mmCIF file of C-alpha atoms in Angstrom:
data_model
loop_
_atom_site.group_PDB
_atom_site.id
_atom_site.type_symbol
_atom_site.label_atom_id
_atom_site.label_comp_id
_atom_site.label_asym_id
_atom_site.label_seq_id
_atom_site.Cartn_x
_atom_site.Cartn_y
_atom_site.Cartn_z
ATOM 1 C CA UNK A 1 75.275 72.345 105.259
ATOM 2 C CA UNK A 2 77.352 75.490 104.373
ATOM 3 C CA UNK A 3 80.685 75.160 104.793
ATOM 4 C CA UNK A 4 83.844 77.063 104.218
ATOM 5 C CA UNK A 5 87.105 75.087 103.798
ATOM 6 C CA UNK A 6 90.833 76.290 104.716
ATOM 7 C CA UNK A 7 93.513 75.238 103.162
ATOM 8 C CA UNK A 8 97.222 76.933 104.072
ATOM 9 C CA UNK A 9 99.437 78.321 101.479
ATOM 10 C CA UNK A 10 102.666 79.255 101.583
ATOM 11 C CA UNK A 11 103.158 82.985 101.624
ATOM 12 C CA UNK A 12 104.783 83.353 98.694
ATOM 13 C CA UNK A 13 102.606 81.388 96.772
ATOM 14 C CA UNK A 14 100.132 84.205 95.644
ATOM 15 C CA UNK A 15 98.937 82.397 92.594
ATOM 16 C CA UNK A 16 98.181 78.973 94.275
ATOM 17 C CA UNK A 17 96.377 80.979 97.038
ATOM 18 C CA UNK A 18 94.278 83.363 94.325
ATOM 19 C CA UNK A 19 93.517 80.242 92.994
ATOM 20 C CA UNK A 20 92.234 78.368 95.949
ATOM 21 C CA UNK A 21 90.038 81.433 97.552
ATOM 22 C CA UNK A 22 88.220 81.822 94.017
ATOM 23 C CA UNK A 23 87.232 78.243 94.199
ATOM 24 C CA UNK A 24 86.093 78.441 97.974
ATOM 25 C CA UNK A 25 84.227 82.178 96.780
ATOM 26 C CA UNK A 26 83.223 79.536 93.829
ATOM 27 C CA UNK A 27 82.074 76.595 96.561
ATOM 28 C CA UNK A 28 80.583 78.968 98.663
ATOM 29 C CA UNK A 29 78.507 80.969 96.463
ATOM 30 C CA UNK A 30 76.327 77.387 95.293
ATOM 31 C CA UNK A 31 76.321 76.494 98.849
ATOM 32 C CA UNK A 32 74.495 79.821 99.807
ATOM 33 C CA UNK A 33 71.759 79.482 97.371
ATOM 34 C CA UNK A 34 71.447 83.388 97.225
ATOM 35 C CA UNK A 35 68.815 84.728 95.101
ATOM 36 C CA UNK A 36 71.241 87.647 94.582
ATOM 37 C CA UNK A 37 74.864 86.897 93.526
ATOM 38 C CA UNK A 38 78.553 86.410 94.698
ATOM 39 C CA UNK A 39 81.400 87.983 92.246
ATOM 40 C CA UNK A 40 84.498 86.735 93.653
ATOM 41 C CA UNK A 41 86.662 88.700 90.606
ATOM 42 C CA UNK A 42 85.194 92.107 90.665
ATOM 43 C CA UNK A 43 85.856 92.950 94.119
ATOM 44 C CA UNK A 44 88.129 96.032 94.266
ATOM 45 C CA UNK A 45 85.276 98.161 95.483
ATOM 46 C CA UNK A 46 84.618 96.129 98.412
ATOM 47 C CA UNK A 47 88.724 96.667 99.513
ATOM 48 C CA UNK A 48 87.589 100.488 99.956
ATOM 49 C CA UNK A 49 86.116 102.819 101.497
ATOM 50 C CA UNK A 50 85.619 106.919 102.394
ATOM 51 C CA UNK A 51 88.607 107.203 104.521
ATOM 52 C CA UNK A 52 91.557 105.453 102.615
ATOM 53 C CA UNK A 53 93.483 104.293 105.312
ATOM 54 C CA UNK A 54 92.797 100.740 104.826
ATOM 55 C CA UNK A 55 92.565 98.467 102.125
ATOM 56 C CA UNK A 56 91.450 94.598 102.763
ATOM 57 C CA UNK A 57 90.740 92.439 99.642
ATOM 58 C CA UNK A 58 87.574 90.624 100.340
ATOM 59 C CA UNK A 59 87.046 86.609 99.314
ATOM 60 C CA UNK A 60 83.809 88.037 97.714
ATOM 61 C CA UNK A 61 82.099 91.160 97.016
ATOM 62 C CA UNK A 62 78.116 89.889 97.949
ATOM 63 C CA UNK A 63 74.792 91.725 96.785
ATOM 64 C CA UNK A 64 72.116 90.659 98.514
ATOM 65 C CA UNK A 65 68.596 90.911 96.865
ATOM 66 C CA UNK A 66 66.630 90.478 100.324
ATOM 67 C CA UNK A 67 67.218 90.179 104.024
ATOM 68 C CA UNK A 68 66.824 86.253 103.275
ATOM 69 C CA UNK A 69 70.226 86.262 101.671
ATOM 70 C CA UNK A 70 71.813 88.731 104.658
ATOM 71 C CA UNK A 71 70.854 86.344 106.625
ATOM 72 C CA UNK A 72 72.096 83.090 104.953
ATOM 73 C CA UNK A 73 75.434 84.849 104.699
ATOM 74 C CA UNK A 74 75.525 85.633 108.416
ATOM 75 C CA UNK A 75 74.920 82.268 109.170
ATOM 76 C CA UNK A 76 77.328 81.088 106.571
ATOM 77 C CA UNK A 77 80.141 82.952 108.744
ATOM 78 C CA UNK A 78 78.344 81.633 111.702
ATOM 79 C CA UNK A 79 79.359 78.108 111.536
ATOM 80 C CA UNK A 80 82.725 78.708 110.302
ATOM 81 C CA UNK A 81 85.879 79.329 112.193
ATOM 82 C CA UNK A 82 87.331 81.367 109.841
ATOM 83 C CA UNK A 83 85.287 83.274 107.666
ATOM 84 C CA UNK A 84 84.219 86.859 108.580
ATOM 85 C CA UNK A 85 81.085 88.951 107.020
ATOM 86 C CA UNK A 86 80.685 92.964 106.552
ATOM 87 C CA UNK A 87 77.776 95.107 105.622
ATOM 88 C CA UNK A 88 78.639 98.291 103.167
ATOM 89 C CA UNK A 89 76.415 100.622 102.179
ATOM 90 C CA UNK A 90 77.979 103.473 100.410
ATOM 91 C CA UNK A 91 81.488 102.630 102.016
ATOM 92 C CA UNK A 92 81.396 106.034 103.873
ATOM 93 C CA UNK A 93 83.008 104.676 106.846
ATOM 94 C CA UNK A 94 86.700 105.635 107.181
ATOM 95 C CA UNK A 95 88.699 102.955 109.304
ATOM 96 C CA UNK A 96 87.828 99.986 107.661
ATOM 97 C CA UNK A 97 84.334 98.930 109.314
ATOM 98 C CA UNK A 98 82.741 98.580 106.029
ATOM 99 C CA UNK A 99 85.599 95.640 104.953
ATOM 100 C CA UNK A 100 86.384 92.202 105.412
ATOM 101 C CA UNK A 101 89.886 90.966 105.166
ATOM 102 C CA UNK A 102 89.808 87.664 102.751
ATOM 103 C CA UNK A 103 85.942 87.844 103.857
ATOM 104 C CA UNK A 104 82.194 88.357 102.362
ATOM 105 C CA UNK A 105 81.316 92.187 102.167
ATOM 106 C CA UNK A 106 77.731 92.554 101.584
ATOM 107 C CA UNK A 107 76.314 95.138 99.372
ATOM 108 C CA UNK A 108 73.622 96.519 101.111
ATOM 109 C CA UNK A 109 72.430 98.733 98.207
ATOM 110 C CA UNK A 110 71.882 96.027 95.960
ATOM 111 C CA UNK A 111 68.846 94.627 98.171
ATOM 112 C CA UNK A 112 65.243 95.389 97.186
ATOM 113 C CA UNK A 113 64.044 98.440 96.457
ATOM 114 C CA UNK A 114 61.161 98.286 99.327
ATOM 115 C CA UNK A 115 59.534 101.266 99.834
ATOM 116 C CA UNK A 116 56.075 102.150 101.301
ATOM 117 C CA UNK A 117 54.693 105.231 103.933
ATOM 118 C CA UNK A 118 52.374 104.202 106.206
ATOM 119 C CA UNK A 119 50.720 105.778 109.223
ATOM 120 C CA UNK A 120 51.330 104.472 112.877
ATOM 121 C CA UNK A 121 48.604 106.239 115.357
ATOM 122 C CA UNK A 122 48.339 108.796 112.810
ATOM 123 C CA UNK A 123 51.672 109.794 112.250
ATOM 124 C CA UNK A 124 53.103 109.172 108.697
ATOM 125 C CA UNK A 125 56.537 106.554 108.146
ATOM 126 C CA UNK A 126 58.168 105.729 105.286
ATOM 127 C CA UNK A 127 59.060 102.146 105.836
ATOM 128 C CA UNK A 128 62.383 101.957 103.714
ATOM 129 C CA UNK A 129 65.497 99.270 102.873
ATOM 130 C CA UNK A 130 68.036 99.620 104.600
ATOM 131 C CA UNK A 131 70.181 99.787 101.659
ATOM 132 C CA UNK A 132 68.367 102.805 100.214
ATOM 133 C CA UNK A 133 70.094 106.083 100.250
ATOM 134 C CA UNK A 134 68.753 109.277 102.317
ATOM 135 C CA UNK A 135 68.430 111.018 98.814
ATOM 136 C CA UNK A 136 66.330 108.532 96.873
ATOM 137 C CA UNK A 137 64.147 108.091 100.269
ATOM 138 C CA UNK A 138 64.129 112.656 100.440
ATOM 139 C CA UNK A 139 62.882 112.522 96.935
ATOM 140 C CA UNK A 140 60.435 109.597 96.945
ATOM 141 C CA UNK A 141 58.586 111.307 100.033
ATOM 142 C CA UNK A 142 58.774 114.808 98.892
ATOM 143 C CA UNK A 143 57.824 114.230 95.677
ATOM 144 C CA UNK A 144 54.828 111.903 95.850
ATOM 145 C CA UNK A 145 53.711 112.311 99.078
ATOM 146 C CA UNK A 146 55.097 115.978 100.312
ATOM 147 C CA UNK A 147 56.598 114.857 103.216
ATOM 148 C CA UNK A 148 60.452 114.609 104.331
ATOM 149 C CA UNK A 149 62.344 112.893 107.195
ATOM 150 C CA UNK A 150 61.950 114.910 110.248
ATOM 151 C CA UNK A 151 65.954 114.415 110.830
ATOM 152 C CA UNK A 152 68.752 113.733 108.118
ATOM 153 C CA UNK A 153 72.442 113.795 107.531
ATOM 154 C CA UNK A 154 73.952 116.579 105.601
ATOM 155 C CA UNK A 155 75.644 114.252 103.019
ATOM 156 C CA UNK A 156 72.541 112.421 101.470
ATOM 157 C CA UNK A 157 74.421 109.815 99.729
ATOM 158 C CA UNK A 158 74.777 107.732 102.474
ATOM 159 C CA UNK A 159 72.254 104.585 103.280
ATOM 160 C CA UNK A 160 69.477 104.435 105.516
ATOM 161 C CA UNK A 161 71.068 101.258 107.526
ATOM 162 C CA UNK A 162 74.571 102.881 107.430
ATOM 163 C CA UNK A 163 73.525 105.949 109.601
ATOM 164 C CA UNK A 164 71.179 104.734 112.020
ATOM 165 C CA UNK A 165 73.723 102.720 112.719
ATOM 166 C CA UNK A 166 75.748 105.449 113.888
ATOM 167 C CA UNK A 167 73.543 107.976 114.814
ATOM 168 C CA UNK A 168 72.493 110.488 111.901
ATOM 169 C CA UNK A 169 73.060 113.984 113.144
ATOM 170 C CA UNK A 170 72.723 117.687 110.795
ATOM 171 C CA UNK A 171 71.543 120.835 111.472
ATOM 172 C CA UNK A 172 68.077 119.322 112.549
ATOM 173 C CA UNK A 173 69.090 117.632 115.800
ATOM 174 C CA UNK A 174 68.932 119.980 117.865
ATOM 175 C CA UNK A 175 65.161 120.322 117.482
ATOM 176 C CA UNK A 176 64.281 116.793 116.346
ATOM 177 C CA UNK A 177 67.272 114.615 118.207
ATOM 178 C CA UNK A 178 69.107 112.532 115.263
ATOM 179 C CA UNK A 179 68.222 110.117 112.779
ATOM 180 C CA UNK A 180 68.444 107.263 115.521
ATOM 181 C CA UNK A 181 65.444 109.113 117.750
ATOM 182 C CA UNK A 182 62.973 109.405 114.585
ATOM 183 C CA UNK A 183 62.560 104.995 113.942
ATOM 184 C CA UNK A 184 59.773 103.485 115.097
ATOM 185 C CA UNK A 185 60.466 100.022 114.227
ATOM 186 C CA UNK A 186 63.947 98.095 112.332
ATOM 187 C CA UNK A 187 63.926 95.095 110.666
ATOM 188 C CA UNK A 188 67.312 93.307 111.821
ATOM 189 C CA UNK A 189 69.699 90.436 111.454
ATOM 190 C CA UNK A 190 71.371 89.618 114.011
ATOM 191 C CA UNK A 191 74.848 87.621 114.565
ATOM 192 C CA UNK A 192 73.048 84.336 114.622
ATOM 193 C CA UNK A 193 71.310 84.943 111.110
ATOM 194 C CA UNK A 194 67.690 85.743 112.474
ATOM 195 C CA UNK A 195 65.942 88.098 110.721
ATOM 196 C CA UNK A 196 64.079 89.901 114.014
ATOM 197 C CA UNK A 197 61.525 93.024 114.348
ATOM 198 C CA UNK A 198 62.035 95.302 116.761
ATOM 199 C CA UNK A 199 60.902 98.070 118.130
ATOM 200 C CA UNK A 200 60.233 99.914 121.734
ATOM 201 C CA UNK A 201 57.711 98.244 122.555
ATOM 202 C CA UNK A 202 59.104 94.390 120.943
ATOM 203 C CA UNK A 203 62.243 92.751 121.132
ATOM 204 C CA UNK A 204 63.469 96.790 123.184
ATOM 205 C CA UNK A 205 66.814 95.686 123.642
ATOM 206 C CA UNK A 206 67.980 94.507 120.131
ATOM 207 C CA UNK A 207 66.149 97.787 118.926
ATOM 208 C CA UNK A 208 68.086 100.385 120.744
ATOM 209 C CA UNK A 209 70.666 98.267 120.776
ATOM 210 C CA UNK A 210 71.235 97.912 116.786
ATOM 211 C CA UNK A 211 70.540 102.155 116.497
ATOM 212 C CA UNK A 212 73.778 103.469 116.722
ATOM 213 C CA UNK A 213 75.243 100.356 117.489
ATOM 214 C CA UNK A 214 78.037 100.868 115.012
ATOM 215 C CA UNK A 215 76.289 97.170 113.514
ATOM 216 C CA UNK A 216 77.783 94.932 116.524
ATOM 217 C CA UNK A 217 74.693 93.895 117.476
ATOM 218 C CA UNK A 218 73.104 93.217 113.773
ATOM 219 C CA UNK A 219 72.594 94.489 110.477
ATOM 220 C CA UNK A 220 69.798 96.922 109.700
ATOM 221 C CA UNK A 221 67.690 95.836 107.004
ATOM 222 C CA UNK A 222 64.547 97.385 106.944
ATOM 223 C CA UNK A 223 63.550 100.838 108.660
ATOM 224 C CA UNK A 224 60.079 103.118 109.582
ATOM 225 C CA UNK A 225 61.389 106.603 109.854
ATOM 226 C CA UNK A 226 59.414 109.432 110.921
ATOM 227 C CA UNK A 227 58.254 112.211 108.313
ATOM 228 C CA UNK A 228 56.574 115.637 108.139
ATOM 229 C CA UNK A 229 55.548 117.896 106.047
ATOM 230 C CA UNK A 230 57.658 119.013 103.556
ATOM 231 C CA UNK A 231 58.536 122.894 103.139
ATOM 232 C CA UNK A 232 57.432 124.589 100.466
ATOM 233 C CA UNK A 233 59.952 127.607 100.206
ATOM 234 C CA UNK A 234 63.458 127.387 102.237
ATOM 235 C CA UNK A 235 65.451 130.538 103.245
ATOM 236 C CA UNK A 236 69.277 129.154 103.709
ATOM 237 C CA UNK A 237 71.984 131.142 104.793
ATOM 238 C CA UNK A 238 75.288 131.412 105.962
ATOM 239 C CA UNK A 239 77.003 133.490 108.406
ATOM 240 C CA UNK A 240 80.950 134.073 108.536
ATOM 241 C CA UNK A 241 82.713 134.331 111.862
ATOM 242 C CA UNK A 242 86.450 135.004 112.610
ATOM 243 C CA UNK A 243 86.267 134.420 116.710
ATOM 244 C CA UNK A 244 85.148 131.341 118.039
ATOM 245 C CA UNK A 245 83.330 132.761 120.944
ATOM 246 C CA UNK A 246 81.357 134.962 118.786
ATOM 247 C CA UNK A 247 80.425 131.225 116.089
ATOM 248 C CA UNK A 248 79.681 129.622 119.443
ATOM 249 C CA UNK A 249 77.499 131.567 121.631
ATOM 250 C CA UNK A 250 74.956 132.796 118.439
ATOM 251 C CA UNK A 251 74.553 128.729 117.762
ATOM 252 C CA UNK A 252 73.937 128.013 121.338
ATOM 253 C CA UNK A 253 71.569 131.034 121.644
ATOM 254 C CA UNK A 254 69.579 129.720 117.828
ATOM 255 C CA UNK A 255 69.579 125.714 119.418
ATOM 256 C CA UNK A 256 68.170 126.829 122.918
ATOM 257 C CA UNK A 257 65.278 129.132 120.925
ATOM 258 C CA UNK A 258 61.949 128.077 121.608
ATOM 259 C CA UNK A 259 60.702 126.222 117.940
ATOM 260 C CA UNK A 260 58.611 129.433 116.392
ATOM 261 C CA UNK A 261 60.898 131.523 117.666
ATOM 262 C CA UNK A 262 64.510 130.459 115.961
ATOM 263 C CA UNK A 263 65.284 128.250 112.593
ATOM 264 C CA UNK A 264 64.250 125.145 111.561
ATOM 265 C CA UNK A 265 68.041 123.945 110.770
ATOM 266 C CA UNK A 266 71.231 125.081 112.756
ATOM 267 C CA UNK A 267 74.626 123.778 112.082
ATOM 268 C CA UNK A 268 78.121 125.004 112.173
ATOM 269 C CA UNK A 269 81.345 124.625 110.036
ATOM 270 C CA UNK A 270 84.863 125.701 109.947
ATOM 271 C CA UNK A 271 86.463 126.516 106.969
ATOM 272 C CA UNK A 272 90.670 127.505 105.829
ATOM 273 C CA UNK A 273 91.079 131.151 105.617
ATOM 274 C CA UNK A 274 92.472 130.850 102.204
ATOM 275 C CA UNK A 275 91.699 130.575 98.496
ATOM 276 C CA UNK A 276 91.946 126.422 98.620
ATOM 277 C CA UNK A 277 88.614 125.399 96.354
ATOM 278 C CA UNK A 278 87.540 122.835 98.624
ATOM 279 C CA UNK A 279 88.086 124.253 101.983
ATOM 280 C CA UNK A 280 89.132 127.920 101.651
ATOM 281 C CA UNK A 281 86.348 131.339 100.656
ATOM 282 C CA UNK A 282 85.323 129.401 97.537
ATOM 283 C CA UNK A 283 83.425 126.630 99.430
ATOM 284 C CA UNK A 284 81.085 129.551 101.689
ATOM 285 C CA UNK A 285 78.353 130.144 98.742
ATOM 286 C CA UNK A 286 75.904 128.313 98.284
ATOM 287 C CA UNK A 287 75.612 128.282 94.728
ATOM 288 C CA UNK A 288 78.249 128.456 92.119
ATOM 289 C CA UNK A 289 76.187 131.268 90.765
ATOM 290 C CA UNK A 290 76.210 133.177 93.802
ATOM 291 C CA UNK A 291 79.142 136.166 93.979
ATOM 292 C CA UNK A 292 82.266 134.824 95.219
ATOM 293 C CA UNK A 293 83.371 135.074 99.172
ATOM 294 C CA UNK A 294 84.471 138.687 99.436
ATOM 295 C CA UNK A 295 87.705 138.208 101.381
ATOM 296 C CA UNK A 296 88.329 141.908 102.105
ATOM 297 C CA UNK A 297 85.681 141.809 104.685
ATOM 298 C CA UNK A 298 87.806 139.813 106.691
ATOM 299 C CA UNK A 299 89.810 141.733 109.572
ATOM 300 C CA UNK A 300 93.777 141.450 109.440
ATOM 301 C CA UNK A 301 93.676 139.860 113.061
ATOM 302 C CA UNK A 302 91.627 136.711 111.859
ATOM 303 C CA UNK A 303 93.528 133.096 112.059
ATOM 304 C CA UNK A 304 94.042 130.435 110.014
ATOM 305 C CA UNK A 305 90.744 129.040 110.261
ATOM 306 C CA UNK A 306 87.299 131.176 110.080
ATOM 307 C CA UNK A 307 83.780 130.049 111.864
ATOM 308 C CA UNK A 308 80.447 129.502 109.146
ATOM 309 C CA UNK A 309 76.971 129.135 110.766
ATOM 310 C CA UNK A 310 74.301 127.481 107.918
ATOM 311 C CA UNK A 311 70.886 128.121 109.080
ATOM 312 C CA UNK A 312 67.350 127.612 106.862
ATOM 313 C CA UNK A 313 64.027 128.981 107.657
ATOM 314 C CA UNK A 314 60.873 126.952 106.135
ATOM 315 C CA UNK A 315 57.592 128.405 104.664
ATOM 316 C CA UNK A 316 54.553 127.327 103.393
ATOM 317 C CA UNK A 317 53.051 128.678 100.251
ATOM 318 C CA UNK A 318 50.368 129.775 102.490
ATOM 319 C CA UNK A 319 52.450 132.512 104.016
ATOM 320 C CA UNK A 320 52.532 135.757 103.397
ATOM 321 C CA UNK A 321 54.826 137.795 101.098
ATOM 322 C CA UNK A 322 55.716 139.872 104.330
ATOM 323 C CA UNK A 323 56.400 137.311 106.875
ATOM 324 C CA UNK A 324 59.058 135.521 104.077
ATOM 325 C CA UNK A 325 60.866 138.899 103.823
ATOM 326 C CA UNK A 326 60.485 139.665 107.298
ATOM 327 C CA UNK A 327 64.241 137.420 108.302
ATOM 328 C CA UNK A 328 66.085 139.409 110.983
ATOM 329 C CA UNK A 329 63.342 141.366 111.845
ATOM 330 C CA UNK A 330 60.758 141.057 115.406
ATOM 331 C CA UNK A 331 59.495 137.985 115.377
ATOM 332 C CA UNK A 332 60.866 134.299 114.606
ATOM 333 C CA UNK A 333 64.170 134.579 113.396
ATOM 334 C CA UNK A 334 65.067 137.745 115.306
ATOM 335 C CA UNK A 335 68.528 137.509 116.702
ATOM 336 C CA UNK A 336 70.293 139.422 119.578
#
């Protein structure tokens, strides 16, 4: 029987109570049985995460090698009164979500590197960890198969669980929905330690329940994603606005496009109407290589704040010389 033991400890006594939480890490880590491992030392990167507001020490810092041991820790917190469980995958969260105050925090990129595409009614899936990240999954599928998610995030570095537990929305949304309308089937573990499949057609409600359920109603740990064929050549660009209406209306004109008839990814940004490196000109091009933002070209009337439109065009290497340089001509990518 797992069990987790409380003891109370003066306030003030910080050493007695460092003391007594590394022994009940210590207690609880033989008690699990994990067949990954516990460190109840090394922890200050579970006491983080992307946003910096908050900072919890955790009683242990847990890497799972399988959902086995996400579940055994679930059900560890389960039968306690006390003890409280978190899943992090690349800590991108910003308000804490990813921590657990005097807690386990499981790291969900330690588990298993599981990753296989298979084909459901003929359409391909790469059936991936939910601890991978979006980049090793982009490159694994591009690169030996020549496929690619249908629908990403722009920041890649973030794990397959982590997102789809949000939602997963970039500049291909608006044609493909995001990342949470592209899964055929999750592996899950739920609050009472089962590890469940689900899908639409089994187990409905835990499965559209647990995509972008923010992890309240369990803890990803296996995905099928869609894919597609992966581009061969991609045209990116980026368009500067200084009026809002003007940054507005051409994206809502590009989304609403018919699919041959606009781009294959639309997003927007705004951006300081300064020289700051991160979020001024010097963050517009897309490669350091590229000229610099040409500030002169902005009018004397614009604000603080200017509008950036990032579109991409895909091509096959079967296309033609002339329909690659054709952009802004008749056709596809014309533009009013």
């Amino acid at each position: 029987m797992i069990a987790y033991l409380e003891r109370f400890v003066h306030g003030n006594d910080v050493e007695s109570r460092q003391a007594d939480e590394e022994d009940d890490c210590s207690s609880l880590c033989d008690a699990l049985d994990l067949q990954g491992s516990i460190d109840c030392v090394a922890t200050g990167l579970a006491g983080k995460d992307f946003g910096g507001v908050y900072s919890f020490k955790p009683l242990g810092f847990v890497k799972p090698a399988n959902s086995d041991d996400v579940a055994r820790v679930v059900k560890a917190a389960l039968r306690s009164s006390n003890l409280t469980v978190a899943a992090r995958g690349n800590g991108h969260s910003i308000n804490g979500q990813a921590m657990a105050d005097r807690g386990l925090v499981m790291d969900m990129r330690s588990m298993e590197d599981h990753f296989q595409v298979v084909r459901i009614n003929g359409t391909p899936y790469a059936d991936v960890s939910g601890g991978a990240l979006w980049e090793d999954v982009l490159k694994r599928c591009v690169l030996d198969f020549g496929l690619a998610p249908r629908s990403w995030t722009d920041y890649l570095s973030l794990t397959v669980g982590g997102t789809l537990s949000n939602a997963g929305v970039s500049g291909q949304a608006f044609r493909y929905g995001p990342q949470t309308s592209n899964v055929a089937e999750l592996e899950v573990v739920t609050g009472k330690g089962d590890i469940i499949i689900c899908s639409e057609a089994q187990n409905p409600q835990l499965f559209f329940a647990a995509l972008g359920g923010l992890g309240q109603f369990g803890i990803i740990t296996r995905a099928k994603v869609e894919l597609q064929p992966a581009p061969d050549k991609v045209r990116w660009i980026r368009v500067v606005y200084t009026e809002f209406e003007e940054f507005s209306r051409d994206a809502e004109l590009l989304v609403t496009r018919q699919e041959n008839d606009s781009f294959d990814y639309v997003e927007g940004f705004v951006f300081l109407n300064s020289d700051d490196p991160s979020n001024g000109w010097p963050s517009v091009p897309l490669d350091p290589q590229q000229a610099p933002f040409d500030p002169s070209r902005i009018p004397a009337t614009a604000g603080s704040v200017l509008y950036c439109l990032e579109v991409a065009l895909h091509y096959r290497d079967t296309d033609h010389p002339s329909t690659v340089d054709a952009l802004g001509s008749s056709g596809r990518c014309r533009t009013q």
